[in-house]
PDB file of C-alpha atoms in Angstrom:
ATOM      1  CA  UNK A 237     -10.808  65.114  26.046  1.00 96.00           C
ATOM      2  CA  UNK A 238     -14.156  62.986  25.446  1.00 98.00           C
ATOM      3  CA  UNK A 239     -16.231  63.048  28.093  1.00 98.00           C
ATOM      4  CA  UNK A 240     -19.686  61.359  28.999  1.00 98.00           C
ATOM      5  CA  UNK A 241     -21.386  65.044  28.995  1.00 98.00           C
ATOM      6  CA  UNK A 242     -19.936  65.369  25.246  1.00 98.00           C
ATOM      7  CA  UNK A 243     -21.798  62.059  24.289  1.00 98.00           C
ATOM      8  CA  UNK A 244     -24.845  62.807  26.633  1.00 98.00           C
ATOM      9  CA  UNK A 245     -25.366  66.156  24.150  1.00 98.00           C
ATOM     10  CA  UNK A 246     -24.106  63.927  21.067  1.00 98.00           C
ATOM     11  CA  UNK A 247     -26.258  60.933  21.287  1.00 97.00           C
ATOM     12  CA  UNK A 248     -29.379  63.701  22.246  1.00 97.00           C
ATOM     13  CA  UNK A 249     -28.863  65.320  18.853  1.00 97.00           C
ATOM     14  CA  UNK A 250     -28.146  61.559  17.104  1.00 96.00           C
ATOM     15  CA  UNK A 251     -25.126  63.064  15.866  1.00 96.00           C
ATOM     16  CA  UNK A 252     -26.372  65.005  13.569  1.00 96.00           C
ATOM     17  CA  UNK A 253     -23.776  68.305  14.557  1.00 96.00           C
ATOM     18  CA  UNK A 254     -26.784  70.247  11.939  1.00 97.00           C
ATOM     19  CA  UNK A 255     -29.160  69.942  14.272  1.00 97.00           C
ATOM     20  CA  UNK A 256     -26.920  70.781  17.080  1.00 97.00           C
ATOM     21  CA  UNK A 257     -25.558  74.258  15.354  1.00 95.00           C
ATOM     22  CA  UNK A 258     -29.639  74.974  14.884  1.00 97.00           C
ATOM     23  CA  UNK A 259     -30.826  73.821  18.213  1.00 97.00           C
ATOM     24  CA  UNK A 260     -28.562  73.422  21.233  1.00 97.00           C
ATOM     25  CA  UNK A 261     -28.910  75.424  24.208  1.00 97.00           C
ATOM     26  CA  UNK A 262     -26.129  77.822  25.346  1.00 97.00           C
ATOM     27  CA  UNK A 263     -25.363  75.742  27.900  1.00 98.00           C
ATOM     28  CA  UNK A 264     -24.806  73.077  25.490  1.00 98.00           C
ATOM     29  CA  UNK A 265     -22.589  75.063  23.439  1.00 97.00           C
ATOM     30  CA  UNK A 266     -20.264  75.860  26.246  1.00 97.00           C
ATOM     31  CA  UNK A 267     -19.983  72.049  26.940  1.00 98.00           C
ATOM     32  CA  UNK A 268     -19.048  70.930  23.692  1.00 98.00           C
ATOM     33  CA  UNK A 269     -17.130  72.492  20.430  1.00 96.00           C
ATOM     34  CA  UNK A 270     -16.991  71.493  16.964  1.00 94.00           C
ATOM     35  CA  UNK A 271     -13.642  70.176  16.991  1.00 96.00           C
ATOM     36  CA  UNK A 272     -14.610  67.298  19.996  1.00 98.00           C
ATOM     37  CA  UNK A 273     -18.460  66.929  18.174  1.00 98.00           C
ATOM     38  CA  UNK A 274     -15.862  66.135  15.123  1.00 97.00           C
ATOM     39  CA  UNK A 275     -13.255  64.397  17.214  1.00 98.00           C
ATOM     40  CA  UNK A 276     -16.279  62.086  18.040  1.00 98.00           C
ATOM     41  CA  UNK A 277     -17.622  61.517  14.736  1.00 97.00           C
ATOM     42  CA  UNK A 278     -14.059  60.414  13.765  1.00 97.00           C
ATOM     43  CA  UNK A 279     -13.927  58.234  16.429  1.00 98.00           C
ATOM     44  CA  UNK A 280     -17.044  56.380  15.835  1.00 98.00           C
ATOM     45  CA  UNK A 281     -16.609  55.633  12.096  1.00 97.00           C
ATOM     46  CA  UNK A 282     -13.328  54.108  13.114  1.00 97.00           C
ATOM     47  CA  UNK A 283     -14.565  51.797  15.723  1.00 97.00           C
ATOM     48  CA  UNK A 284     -17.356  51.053  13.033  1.00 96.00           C
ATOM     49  CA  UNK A 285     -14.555  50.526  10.665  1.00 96.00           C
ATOM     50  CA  UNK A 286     -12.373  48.318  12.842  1.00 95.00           C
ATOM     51  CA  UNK A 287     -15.590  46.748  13.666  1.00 93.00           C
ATOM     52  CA  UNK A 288     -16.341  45.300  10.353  1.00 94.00           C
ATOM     53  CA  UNK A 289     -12.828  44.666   9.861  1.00 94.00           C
ATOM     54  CA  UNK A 290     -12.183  47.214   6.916  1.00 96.00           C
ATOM     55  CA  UNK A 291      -9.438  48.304   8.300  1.00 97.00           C
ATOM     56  CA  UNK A 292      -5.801  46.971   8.824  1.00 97.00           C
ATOM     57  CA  UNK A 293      -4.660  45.421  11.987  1.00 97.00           C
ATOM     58  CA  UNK A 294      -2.455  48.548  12.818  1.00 98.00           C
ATOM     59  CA  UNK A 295      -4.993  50.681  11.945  1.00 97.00           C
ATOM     60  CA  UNK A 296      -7.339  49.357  14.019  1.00 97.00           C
ATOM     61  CA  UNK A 297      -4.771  49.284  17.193  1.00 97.00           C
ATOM     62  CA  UNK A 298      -4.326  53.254  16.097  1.00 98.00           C
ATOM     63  CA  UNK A 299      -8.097  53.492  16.539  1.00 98.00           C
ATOM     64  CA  UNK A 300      -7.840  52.124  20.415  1.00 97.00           C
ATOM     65  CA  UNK A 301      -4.940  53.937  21.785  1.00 98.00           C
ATOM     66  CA  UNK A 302      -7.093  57.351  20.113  1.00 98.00           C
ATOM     67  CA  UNK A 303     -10.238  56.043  21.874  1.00 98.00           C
ATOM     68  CA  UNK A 304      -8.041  55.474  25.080  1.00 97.00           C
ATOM     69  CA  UNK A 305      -6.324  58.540  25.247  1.00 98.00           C
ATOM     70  CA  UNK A 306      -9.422  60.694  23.872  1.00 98.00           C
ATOM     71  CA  UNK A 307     -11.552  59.798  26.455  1.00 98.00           C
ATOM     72  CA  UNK A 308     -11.838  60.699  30.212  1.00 98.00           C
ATOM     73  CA  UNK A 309     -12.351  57.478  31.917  1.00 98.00           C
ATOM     74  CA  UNK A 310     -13.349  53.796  31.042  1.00 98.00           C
ATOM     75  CA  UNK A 311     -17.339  54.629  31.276  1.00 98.00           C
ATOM     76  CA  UNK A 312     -16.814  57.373  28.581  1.00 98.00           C
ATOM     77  CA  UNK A 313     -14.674  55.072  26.286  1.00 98.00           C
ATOM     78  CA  UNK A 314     -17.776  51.978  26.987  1.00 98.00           C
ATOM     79  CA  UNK A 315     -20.175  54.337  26.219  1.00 98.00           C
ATOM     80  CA  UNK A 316     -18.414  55.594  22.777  1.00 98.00           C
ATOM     81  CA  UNK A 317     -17.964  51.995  21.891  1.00 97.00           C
ATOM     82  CA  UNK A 318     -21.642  51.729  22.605  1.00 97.00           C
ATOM     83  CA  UNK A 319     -22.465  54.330  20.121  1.00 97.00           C
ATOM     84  CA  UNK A 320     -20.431  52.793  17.347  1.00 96.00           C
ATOM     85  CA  UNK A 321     -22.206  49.595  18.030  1.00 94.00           C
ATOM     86  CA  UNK A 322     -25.975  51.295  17.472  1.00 92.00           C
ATOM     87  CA  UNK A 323     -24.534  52.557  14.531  1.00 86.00           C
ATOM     88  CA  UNK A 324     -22.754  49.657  13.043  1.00 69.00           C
ATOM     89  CA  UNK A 325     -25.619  49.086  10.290  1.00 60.00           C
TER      90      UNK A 325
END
């Protein structure tokens, strides 16, 4: 389960999960895994995805029962959608 602390740590390291392996705190570590840093980079290409509409209708209604069940609460699934946004270039 996503949670705002995941994307606090994610957005601090711009997702690059590189930089996190080489520089996150132990503290850090013991907040977030690979598999959610990944579960969250799959995520957000898939709202970018749906986003631009290069994806297909059920697809993209796949994407937001994912985001709604992978996430904690409403603020964590408006702040992942945030993140997708900032990265829709």
């Amino acid at each position: 389960m996503i949670t705002l602390k995941h994307l606090k740590i994610y957005k601090s390291y711009d997702g690059d999960v590189d930089s996190f392996a080489r520089c996150a705190t132990k503290k850090e570590v013991s907040i977030i895994n690979g598999n959610e840093w990944s579960f969250i980079d799959n995520l957000i290409q898939d709202l970018v995805l749906a986003e631009k509409g290069l994806v297909s209708e059920a697809y993209r209604d796949l994407v937001a029962y994912r985001v709604e069940q992978g996430c904690d609460n409403e603020q964590t699934v408006l702040e992942l959608k945030k993140i997708a946004r900032d990265r829709r270039c």
